[in-house]
Coordinates of C-alpha atoms in Angstrom, one line a residue:
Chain A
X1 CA 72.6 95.4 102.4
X2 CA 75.7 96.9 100.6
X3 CA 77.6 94.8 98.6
X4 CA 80.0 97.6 98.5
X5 CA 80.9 100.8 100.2
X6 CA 84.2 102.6 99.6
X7 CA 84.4 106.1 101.4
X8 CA 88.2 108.3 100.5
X9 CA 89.8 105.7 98.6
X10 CA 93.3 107.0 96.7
X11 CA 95.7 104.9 95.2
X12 CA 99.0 107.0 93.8
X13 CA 101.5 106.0 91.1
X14 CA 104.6 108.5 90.0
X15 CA 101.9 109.2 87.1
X16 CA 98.6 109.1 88.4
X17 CA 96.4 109.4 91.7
X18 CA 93.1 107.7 91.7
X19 CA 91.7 110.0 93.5
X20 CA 89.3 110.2 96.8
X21 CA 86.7 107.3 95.4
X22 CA 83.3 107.1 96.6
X23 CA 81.3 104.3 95.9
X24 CA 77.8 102.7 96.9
X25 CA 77.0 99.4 95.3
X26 CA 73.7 98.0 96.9
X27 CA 73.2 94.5 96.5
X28 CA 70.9 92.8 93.9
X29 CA 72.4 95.3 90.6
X30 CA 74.7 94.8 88.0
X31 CA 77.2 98.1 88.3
X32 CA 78.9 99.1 85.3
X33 CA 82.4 100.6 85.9
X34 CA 83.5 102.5 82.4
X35 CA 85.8 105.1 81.3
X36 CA 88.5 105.3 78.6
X37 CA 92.1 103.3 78.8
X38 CA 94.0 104.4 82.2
X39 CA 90.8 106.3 83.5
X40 CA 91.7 103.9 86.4
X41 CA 88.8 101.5 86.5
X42 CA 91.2 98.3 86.5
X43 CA 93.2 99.8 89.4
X44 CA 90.2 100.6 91.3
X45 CA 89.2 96.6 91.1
X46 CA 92.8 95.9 92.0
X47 CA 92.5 98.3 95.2
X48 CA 89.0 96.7 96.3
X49 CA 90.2 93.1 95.7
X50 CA 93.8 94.0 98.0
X51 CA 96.1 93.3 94.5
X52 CA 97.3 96.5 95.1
X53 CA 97.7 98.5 98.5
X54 CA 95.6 101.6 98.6
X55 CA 94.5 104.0 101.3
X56 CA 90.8 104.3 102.4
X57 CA 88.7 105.5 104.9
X58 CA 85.7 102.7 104.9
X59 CA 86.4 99.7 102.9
X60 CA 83.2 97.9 103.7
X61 CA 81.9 94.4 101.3
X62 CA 78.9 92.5 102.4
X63 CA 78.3 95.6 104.7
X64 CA 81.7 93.9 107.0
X65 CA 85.3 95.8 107.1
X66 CA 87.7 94.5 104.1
X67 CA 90.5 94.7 106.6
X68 CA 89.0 92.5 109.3
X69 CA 87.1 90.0 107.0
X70 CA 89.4 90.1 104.0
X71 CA 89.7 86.2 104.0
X72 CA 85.6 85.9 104.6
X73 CA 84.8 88.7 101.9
X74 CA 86.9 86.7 99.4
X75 CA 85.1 83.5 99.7
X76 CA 82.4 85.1 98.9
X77 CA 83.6 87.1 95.8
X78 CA 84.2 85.5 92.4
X79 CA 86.4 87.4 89.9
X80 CA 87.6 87.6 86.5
X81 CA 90.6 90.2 85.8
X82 CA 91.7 91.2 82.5
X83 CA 95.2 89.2 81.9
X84 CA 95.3 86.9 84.8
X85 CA 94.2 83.4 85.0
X86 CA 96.0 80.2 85.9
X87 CA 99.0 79.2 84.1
X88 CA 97.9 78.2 80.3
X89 CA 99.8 74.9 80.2
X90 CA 97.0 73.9 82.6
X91 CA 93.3 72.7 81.9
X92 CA 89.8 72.7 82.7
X93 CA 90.4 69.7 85.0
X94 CA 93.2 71.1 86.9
X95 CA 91.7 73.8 87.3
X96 CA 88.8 71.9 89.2
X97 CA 91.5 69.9 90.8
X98 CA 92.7 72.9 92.3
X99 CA 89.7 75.1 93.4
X100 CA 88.2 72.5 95.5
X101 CA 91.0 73.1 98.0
X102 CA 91.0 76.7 97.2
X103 CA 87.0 77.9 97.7
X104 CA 85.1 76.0 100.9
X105 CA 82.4 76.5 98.4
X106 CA 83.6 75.4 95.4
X107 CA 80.7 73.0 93.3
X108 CA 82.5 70.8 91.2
X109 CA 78.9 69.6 89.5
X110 CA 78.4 73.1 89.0
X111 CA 81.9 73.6 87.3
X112 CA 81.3 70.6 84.8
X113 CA 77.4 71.3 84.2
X114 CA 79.0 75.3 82.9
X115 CA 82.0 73.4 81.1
X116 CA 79.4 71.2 79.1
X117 CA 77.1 74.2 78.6
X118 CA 79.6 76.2 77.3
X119 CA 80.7 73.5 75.0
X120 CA 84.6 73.5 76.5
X121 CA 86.3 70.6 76.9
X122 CA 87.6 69.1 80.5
X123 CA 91.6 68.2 79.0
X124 CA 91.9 70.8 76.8
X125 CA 94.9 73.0 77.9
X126 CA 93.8 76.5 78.1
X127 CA 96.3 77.7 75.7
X128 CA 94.4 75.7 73.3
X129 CA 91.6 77.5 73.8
X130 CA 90.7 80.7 71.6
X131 CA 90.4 83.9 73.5
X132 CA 86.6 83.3 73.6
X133 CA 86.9 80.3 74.7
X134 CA 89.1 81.0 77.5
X135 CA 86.7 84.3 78.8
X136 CA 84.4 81.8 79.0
X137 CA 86.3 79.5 81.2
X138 CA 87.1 82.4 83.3
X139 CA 84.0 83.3 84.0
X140 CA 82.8 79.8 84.7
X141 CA 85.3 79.7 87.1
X142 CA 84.4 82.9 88.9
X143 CA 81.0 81.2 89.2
X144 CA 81.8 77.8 90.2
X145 CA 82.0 78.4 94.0
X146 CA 78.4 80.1 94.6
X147 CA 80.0 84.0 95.1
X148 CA 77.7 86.4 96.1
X149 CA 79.4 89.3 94.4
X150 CA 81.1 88.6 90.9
X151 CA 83.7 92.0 90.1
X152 CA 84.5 91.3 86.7
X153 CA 87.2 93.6 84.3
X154 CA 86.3 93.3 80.8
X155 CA 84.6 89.8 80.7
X156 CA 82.9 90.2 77.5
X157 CA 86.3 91.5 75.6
X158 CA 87.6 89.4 72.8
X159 CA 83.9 87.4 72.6
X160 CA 81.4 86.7 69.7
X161 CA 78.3 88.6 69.8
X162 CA 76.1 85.2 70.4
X163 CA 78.3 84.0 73.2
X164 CA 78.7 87.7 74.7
X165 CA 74.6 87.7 74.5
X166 CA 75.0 84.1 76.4
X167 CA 77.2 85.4 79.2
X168 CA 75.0 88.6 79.8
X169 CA 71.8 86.3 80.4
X170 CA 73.8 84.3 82.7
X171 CA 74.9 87.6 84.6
X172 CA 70.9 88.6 84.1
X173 CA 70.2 85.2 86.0
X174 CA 73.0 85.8 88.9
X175 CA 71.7 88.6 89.7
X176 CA 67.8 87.7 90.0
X177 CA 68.8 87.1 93.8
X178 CA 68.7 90.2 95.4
X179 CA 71.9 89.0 97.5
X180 CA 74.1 88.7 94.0
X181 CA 75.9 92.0 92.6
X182 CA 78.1 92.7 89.7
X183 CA 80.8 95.3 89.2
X184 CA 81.6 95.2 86.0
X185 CA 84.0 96.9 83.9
X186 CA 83.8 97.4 80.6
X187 CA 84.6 99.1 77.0
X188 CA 81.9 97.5 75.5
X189 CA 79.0 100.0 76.3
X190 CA 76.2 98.5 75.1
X191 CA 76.5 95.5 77.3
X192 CA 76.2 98.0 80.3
X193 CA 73.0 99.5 78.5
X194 CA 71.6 95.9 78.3
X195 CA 71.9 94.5 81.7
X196 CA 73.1 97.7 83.8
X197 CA 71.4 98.8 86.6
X198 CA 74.1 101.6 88.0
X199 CA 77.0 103.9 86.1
X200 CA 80.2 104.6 87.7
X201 CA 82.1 106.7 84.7
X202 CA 85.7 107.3 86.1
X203 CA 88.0 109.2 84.1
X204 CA 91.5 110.0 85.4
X205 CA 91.2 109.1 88.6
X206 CA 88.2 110.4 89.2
X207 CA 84.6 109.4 89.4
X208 CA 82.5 111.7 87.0
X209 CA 79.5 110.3 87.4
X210 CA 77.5 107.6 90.0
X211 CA 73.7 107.3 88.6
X212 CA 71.1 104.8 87.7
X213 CA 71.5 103.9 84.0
X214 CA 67.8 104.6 83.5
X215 CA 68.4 108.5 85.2
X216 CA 71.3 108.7 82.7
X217 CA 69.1 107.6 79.4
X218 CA 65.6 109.2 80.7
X219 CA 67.5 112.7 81.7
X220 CA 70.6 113.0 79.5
X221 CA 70.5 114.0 75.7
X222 CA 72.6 115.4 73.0
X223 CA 71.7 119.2 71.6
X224 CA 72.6 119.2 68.0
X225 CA 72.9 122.9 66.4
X226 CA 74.7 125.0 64.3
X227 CA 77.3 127.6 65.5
X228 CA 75.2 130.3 65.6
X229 CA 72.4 128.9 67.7
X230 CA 75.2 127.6 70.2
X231 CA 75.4 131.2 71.6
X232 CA 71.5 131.1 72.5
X233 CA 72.4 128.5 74.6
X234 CA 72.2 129.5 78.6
X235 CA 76.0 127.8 79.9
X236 CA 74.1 126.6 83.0
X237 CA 72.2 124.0 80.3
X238 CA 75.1 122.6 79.3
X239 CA 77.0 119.5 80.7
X240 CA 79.9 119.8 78.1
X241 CA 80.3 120.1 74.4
X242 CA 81.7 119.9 71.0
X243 CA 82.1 121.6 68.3
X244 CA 83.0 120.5 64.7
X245 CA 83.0 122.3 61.3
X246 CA 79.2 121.5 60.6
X247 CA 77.7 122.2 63.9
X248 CA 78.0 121.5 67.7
X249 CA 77.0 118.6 69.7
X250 CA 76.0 119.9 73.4
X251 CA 76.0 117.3 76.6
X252 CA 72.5 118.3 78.4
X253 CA 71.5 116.8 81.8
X254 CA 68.0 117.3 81.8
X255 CA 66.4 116.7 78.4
X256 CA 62.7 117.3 79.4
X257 CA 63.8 120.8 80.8
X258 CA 65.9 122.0 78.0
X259 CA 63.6 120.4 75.3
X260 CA 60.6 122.9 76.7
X261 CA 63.3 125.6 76.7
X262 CA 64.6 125.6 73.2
X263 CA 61.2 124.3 71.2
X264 CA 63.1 125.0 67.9
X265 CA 66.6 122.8 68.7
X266 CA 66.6 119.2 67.9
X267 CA 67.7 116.8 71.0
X268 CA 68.9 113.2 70.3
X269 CA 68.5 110.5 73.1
X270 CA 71.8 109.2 74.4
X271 CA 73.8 106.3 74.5
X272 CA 76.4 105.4 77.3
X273 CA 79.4 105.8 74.1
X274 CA 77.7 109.2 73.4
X275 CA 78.3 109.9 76.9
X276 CA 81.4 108.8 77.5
X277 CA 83.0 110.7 74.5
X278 CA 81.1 113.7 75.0
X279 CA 82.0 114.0 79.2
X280 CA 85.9 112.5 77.8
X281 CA 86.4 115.0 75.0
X282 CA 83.7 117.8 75.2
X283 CA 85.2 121.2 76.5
X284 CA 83.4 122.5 79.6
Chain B
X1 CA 97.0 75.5 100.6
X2 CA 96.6 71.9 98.8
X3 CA 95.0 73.5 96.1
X4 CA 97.9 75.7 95.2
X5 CA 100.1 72.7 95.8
X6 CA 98.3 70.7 93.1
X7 CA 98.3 73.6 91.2
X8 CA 102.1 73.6 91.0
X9 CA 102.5 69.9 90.5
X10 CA 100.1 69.9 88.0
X11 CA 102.4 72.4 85.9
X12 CA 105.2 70.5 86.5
X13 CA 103.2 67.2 85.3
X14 CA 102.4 69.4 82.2
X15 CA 106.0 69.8 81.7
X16 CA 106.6 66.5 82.5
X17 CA 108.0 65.7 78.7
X18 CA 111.4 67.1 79.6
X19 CA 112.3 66.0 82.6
X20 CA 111.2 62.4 81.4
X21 CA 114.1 62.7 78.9
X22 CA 116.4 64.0 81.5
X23 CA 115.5 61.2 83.7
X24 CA 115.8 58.0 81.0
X25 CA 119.4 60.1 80.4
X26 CA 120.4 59.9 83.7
X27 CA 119.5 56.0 84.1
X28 CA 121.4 55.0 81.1
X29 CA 124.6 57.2 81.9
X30 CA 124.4 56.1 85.4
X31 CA 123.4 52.5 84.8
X32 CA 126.3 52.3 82.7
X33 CA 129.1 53.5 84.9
X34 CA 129.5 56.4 82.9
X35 CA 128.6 59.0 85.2
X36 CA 127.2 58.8 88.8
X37 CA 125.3 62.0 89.6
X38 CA 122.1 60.4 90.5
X39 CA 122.0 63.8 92.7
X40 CA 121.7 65.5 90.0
X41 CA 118.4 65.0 88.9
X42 CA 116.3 66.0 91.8
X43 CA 118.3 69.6 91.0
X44 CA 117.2 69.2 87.6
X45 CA 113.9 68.8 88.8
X46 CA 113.8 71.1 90.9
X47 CA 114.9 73.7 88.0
X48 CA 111.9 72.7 86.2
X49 CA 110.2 73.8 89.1
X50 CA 111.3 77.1 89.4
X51 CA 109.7 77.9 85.6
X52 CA 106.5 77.4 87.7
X53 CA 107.0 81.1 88.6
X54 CA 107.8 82.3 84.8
X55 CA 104.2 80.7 84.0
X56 CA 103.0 82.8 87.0
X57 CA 104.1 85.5 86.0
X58 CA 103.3 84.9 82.4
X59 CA 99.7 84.7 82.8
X60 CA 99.1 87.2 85.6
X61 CA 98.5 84.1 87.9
X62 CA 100.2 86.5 91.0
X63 CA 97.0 89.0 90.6
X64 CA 94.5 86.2 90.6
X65 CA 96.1 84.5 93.8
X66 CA 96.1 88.2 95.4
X67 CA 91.7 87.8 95.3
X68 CA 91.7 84.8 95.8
X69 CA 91.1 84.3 99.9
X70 CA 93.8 83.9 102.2
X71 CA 95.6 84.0 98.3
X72 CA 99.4 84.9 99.3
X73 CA 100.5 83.4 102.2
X74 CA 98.9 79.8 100.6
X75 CA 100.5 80.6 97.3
X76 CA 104.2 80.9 98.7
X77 CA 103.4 77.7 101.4
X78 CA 102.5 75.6 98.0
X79 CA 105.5 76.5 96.5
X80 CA 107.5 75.6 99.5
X81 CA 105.9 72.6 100.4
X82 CA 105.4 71.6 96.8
X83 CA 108.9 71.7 96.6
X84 CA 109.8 69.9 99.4
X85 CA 107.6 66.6 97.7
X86 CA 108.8 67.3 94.9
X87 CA 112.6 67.2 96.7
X88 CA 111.6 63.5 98.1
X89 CA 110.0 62.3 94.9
X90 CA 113.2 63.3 92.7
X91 CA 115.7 61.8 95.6
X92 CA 113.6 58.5 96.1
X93 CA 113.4 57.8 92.2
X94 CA 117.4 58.7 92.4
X95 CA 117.8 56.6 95.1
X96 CA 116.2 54.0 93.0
X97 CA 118.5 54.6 90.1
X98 CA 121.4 53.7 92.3
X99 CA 119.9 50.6 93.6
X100 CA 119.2 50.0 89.7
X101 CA 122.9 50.7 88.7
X102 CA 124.5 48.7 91.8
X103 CA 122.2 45.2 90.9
X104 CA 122.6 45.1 87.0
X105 CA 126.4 45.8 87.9
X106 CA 126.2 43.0 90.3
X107 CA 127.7 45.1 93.4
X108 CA 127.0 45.3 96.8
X109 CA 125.4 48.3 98.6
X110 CA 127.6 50.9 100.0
X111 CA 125.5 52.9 102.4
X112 CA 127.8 55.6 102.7
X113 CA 127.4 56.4 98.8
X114 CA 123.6 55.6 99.5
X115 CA 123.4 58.7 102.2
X116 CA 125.9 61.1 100.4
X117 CA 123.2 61.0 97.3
X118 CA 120.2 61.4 99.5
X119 CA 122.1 64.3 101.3
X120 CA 124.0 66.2 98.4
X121 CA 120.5 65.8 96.3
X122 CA 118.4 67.9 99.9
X123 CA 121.1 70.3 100.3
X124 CA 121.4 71.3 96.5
X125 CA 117.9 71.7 96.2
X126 CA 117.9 73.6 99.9
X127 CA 120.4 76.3 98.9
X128 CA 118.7 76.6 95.4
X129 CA 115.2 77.3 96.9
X130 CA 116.7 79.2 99.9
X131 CA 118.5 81.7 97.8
X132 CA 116.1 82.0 94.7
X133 CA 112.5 81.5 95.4
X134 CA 113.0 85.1 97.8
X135 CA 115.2 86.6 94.8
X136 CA 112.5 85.5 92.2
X137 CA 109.6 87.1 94.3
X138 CA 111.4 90.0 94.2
X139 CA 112.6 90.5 91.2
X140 CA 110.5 88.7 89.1
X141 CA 111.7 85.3 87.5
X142 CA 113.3 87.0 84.7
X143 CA 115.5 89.4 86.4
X144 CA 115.6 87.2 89.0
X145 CA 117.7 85.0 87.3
X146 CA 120.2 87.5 86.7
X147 CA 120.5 88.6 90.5
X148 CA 121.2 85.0 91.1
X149 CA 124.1 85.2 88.7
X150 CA 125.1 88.5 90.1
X151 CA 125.0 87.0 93.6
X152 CA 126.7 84.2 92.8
X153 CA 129.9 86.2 90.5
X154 CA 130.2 88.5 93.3
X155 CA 130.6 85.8 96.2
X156 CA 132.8 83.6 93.6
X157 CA 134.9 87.3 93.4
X158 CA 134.9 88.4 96.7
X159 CA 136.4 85.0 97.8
X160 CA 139.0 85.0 95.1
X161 CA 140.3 88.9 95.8
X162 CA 140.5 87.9 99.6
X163 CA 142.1 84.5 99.2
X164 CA 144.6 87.3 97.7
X165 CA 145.1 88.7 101.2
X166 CA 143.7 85.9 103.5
X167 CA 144.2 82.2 104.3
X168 CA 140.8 81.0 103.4
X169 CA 142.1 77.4 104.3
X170 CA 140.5 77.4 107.5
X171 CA 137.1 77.8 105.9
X172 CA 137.8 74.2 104.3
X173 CA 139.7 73.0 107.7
X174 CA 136.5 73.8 109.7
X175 CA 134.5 72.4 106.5
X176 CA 136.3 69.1 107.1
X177 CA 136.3 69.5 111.3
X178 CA 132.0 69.2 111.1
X179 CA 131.9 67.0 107.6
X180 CA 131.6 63.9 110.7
X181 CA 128.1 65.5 111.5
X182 CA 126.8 66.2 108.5
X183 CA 124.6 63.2 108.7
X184 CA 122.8 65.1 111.6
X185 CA 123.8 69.0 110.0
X186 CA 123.0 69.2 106.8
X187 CA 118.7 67.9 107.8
X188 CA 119.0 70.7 110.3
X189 CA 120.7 73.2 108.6
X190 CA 118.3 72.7 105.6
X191 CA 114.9 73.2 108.1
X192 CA 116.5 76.5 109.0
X193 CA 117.5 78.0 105.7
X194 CA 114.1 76.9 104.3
X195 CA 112.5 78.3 107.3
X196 CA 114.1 81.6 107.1
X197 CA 113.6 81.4 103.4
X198 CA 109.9 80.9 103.2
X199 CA 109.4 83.5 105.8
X200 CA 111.5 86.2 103.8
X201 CA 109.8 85.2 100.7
X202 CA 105.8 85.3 102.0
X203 CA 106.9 89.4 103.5
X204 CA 107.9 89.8 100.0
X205 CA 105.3 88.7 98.6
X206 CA 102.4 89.6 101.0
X207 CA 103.4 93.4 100.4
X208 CA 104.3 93.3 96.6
X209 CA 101.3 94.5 94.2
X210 CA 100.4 93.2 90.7

C-alpha cells in the first residue's frame, strides 16, 4: 500500500511556484523531506494536509482520493506543524479534554501513559513549558489517537540531544508496523541519517532528488582535488561542484564507478549536510 | 464539534481572572443602585470571547484545525455555538444579579425590566458576533478590529451627512411602531443574523489558507 501518492502537484505564490511534485511514499518508512529555508518543504505539508489550496493531478493517502476521503484520511493522520499548536494559555488536560471529541480514535490512557513518560505535567499551561517540552507535547499529541501516518515539520527542532534521541526511537517503534509511515521534515540531517528510510531533497520548488537513504550514502561521494586535477575530470562524472582557494570539492553519483576511474583521487563518503550544500551551492 | 467547543471555553476559563473582577464590579455597582447594566456583562463576556481568536491566531491554532478532520466547518460551529452558551450563561448569572439587587433592596419584581435585560443582553451579543466573528475571519483579529471601527465610523457618518438632507425620523417612528413585538422580534431576528453570520463566516474560512 501507498501511504502517499502525489502526481503534478503546484502550489504558486506572487514569489514562488512549488513546482509539478511527484511523490511515492510506501507505507512502513520513515521519509525525510529536507532542503534549505523556503525550498518549500513546509508548504508541500500544508498542500497534502488541505492548509493551503493547491492543484494536483492524483492526491491519493492510504492508497484513497484526498478529495473524496479527506475527513477519513485525517483521522487517520497525526501531525505536528512547525508554529501551530493549541492556544498556550491551555494545558495538557485540556488538551485531552478536547481531542476525545475531536479524533474517534483518540486513547486518553495512551495520552497520559506518553505525558508521564515524557515527564510533563497534566495542569501545566503549555506556555509554561520550555520549547522542548512543548515539541514533546506536540508530538504526543500527534500520537495519541493511533494515526497510521504521522507528517511531522521539524519535530526534533529546539530539542536536547537525549530527548531528540528519545523521540527518534519512538518514531523507530511507530514505524515497526508496516502500515505506519513518517514524512518528516527536517534541518537536522543527521536525524534523517539515523532513522531515514527515503530522501525527498526539494529545493525551490522543486524536488532534486527521491532515493533510498542507503542508495544515497552507498553511491554518492565527495571528490576532493586540487585545481589542476579538476580538469581531468570527465563533466559527465560530476553531479555538481565547488571550488575554493585550496582545492575543489566535486558531487559524484556513483562512487564505486568513479573511484575505479580516477585510482589516484581521494573520495570521501557523504553525509546528507554534505549533500545538501553541495546540490544547494555547487555550480553545475 | 464538542471538542472545539470545550476547547474555546476552556480558554475562556483560563482567562477567567478578568472577567471575575468585572463580574464582582458589576454586582456591587448594581447591587447598590449605582448603575443597572446587568446587560452589560454578558457583552463583556462575550468580548473576552472574541480574544479566543487572537490566541488562535497567535499560536497557529487556524493551521492545526485545517488537518485536523472535518477541522473548519467544526472550528467556526464551536465558536458559534460556544458563544451562544456562553450568551445564556452570562445573561442567566445577570439575570441573577438583578434578582440579587431587587431582594437586598427589598423590591418587587418588575418583569418588564426582567425581559428588557434578558433581551438587550442576546441582541448585543447577536449584532457583535453577527458583524465581527465574519470580519475577524477575514481580516484576522488584529485588523479585524480596525474594520469594525471603520464599519462602525462610516455607518455613524453616513447617517449623520444624510440626516443633513433626510428626515431620518421615520427610521425611529417605525423603530417605535414594531418596539410592541420585540418580545417575539428580536429571538427571531437574532436566529437569522446568526444564521446568515455563521454561514458567511465558515465560506470564509473554509477557503482561507494558513
Amino acid at each position: 500500500m501507498n501511504a502517499i501518492k502525489i502526481k503534478k502537484l503546484k502550489k504558486s505564490y506572487k514569489d514562488f511556484l512549488l513546482d509539478n511534485v511527484n511523490i511515492n511514499v510506501p507505507s512502513g518508512i520513515i521519509v525525510g523531506l529536507i532542503g534549505e529555508n523556503g525550498a518549500g518543504k513546509t508548504t508541500l505539508i500544508k498542500s497534502i494536509l488541505g492548509i493551503v489550496k493547491s492543484e494536483y493531478e492524483v492526491l491519493k493517502i492510504f492508497d484513497k482520493d484526498y478529495k473524496i476521503n479527506e475527513s477519513e484520511i485525517k483521522e487517520n493522520i497525526g501531525i505536528v506543524l512547525d508554529n501551530a499548536f493549541f492556544p498556550e494559555l491551555l494545558t495538557p488536560n485540556d488538551i485531552n479534554s478536547s481531542m476525545k471529541n475531536i479524533y474517534k480514535s483518540w486513547d486518553e490512557n495512551l495520552f497520559n501513559t506518553y505525558i508521564r513518560d515524557f515527564k510533563l505535567k497534566n495542569n501545566k499551561p503549555i506556555k509554561n513549558l520550555s520549547k522542548g517540552m512543548r515539541k514533546k507535547l506536540e508530538i504526543i499529541t500527534a500520537l495519541s489517537h493511533h494515526p497510521k501516518l504521522l507528517i511531522l515539520d521539524e519535530p526534533t527542532s529546539g530539542l536536547d540531544p537525549v530527548v531528540r534521541s528519545e523521540v527518534l526511537d519512538l518514531f523507530l517503534k511507530f514505524v515497526k508496523d508496516d502500515e505506519h509511515t513518517i514524512l518528516l521534515s527536517t534541518h537536522i540531517t543527521t536525524d534523517l541519517e539515523h532513522v531515514a528510510d527515503q530522501i525527498i531533497f526539494i529545493d525551490n520548488g522543486k524536488i532534486l532528488l527521491d532515493k533510498p537513504k542507503d542508495d544515497i550514502i552507498d553511491n554518492y561521494g565527495i571528490l576532493k582535488c586540487d585545481h589542476k586535477n579538476f580538469d581531468l575530470i570527465d563533466k559527465n562524472d560530476i553531479v555538481t561542484y565547488k571550488k575554493n582557494k585550496y582545492g575543489c570539492e566535486v558531487l559524484i553519483g556513483d562512487k564505486n564507478k568513479i573511484k575505479k576511474k580516477y585510482k589516484d583521487f581521494v573520495i570521501d563518503n557523504i553525509t546528507l549536510e554534505d549533500l545538501m550544500i553541495l546540490m544547494i551551492k555547487g555550480e553545475r | 464539534m464538542l471538542g472545539f467547543i470545550k476547547k474555546d471555553l476552556l480558554l475562556v476559563k483560563a482567562n477567567l481572572k478578568s472577567l471575575i473582577i468585572i463580574f464582582f464590579a458589576f454586582i456591587f455597582l448594581t447591587i447598590n443602585e449605582t448603575f443597572n447594566l446587568s446587560f452589560v456583562l454578558p457583552i463583556m463576556g462575550i468580548m473576552l470571547f472574541i480574544s479566543t481568536f487572537s490566541y488562535d491566531e497567535y499560536n497557529g491554532w487556524n493551521s492545526f484545525v485545517a488537518s485536523l478532520p472535518n477541522g473548519r466547518k467544526k472550528a467556526i460551529q464551536g465558536k458559534y455555538i460556544a458563544s451562544i452558551i456562553l450568551t445564556i450563561i452570562l445573561t442567566l448569572i445577570s439575570v441573577l444579579i438583578y434578582y440579587l439587587q431587587v431582594s437586598l433592596n427589598n423590591k418587587d419584581i418588575m418583569m418588564n425590566e426582567l425581559i428588557n435585560i434578558i433581551l438587550s443582553s442576546i441582541l448585543g451579543i447577536v449584532i457583535i458576533v453577527s458583524f465581527m466573528y465574519p470580519i475577524i475571519i477575514k481580516f484576522g483579529s488584529t485588523n479585524g478590529r480596525i474594520w469594525m471601527f471603520v464599519m462602525v465610523f462610516l455607518i455613524v457618518g453616513i447617517c449623520g451627512v444624510l440626516s443633513n438632507f433626510v428626515d431620518l425620523s421615520f427610521l425611529i417612528n417605525a423603530f417605535n411602531k414594531i418596539e410592541k413585538y420585540g418580545y417575539f422580534l428580536i429571538p427571531l431576528v437574532s436566529v437569522i443574523m446568526l444564521y446568515i453570520s455563521y454561514r458567511v463566516s465558515l465560506k470564509l474560512y473554509e477557503n482561507k489558507e494558513f
